[in-house]
mmCIF file of C-alpha atoms in Angstrom:
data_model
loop_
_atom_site.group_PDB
_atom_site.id
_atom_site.type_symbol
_atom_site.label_atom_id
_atom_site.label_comp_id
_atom_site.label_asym_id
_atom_site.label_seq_id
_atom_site.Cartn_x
_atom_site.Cartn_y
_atom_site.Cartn_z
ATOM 1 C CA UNK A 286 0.000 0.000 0.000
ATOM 2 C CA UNK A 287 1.151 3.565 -1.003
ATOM 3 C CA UNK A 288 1.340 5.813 2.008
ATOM 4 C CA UNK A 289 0.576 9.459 1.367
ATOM 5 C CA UNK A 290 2.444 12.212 2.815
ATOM 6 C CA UNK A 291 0.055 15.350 3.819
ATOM 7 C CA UNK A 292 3.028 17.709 2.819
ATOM 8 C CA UNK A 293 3.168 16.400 -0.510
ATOM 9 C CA UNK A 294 -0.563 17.054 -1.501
ATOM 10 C CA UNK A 295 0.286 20.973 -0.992
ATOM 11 C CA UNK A 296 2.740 20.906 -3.954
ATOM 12 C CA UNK A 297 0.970 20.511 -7.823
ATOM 13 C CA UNK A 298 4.394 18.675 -8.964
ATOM 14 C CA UNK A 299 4.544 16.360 -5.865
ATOM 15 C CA UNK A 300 0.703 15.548 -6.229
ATOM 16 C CA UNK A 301 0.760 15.018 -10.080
ATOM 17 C CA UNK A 302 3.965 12.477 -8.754
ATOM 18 C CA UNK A 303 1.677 10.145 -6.414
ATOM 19 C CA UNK A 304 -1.255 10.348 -9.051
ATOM 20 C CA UNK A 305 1.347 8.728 -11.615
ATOM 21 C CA UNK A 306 2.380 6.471 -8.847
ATOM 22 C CA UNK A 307 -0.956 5.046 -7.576
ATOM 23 C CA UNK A 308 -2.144 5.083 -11.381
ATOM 24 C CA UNK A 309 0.833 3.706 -12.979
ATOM 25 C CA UNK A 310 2.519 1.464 -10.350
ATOM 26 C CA UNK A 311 4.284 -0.692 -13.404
ATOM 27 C CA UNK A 312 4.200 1.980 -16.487
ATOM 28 C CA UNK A 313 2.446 4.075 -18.020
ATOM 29 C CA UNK A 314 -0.050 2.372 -20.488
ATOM 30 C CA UNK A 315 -3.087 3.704 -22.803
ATOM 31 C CA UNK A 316 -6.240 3.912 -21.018
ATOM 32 C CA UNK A 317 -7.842 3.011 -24.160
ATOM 33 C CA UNK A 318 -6.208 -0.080 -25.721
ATOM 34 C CA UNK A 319 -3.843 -0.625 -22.635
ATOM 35 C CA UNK A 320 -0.239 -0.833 -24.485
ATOM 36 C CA UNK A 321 2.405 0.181 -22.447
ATOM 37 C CA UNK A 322 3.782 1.667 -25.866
ATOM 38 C CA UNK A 323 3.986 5.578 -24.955
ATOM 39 C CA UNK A 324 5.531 8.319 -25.322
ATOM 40 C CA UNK A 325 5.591 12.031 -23.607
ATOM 41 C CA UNK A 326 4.285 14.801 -25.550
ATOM 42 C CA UNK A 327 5.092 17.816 -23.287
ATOM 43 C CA UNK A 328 3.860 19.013 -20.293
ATOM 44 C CA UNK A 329 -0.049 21.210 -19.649
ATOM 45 C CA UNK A 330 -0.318 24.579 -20.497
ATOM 46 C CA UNK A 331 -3.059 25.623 -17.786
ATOM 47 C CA UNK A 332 -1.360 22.433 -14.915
ATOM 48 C CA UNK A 333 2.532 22.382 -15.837
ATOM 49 C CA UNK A 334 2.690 19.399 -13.702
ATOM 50 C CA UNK A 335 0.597 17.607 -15.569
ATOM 51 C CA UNK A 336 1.999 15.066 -18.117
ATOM 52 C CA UNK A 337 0.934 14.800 -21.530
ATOM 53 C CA UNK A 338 1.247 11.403 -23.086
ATOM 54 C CA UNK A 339 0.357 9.631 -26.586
ATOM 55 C CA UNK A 340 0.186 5.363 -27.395
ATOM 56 C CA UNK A 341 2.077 4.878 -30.424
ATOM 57 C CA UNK A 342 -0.009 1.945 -30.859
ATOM 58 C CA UNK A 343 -3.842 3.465 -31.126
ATOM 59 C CA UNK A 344 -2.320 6.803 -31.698
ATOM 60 C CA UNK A 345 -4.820 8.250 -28.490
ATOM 61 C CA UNK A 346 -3.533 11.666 -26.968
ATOM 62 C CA UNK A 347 -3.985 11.412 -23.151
ATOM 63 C CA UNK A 348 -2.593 12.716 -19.648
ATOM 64 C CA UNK A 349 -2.353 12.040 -16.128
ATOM 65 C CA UNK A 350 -6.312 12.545 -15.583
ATOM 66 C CA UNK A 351 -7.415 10.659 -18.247
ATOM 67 C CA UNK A 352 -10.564 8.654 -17.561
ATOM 68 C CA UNK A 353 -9.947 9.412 -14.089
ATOM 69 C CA UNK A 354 -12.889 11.048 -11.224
ATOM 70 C CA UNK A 355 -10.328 14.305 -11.587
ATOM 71 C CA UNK A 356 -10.443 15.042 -15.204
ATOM 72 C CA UNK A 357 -12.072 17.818 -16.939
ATOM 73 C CA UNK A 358 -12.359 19.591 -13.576
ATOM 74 C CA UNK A 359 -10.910 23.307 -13.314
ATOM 75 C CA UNK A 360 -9.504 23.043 -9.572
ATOM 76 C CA UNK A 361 -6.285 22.255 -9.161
ATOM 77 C CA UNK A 362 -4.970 18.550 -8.395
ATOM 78 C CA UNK A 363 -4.009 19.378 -5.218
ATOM 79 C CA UNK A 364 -7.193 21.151 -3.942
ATOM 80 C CA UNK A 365 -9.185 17.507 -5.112
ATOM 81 C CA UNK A 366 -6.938 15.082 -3.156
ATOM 82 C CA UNK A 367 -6.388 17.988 -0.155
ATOM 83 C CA UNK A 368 -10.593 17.043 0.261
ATOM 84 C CA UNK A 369 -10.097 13.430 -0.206
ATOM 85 C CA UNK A 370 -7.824 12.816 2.666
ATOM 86 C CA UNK A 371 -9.160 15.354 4.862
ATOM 87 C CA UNK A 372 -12.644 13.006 4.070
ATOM 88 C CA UNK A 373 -10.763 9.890 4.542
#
């Protein structure tokens, strides 16, 4: 289990971090055909910290919020998970 440090959900680049961990334990892979064959296609321009991806195999453009309960949201990362844990 992935312990969470409280100082780390204050900071956008250390939160982005434990999303990729917890999402992404063993790679990075396509959320819609599931290869693990990515690449990195720049960073956010609203989020910096977030991570722009695309699958070289279905050629699908995706990030680190992708199909997730965060994305398309206009908070910041950090402000989501802050409310999480304080609810958990």
């Amino acid at each position: 289990m992935l312990s969470v440090n409280l100082s780390h959900l204050i900071d956008d680049e250390k939160c982005y971090e434990t999303v990729r961990q917890m999402r992404w334990a063993t790679g990075v892979c396509c959320p819609k055909c599931q290869s693990s064959e990515v690449i990195k296609r720049g960073k956010d321009e609203t989020q910096p910290a977030r991570q722009r991806y695309q699958c070289k195999t279905c050629n699908a453009n995706f990030d680190d919020l992708t199909d997730t309960i965060f994305a398309g949201h206009h908070q910041p990362l950090r402000m989501w998970i802050l409310c999480l844990y304080l609810m958990g």
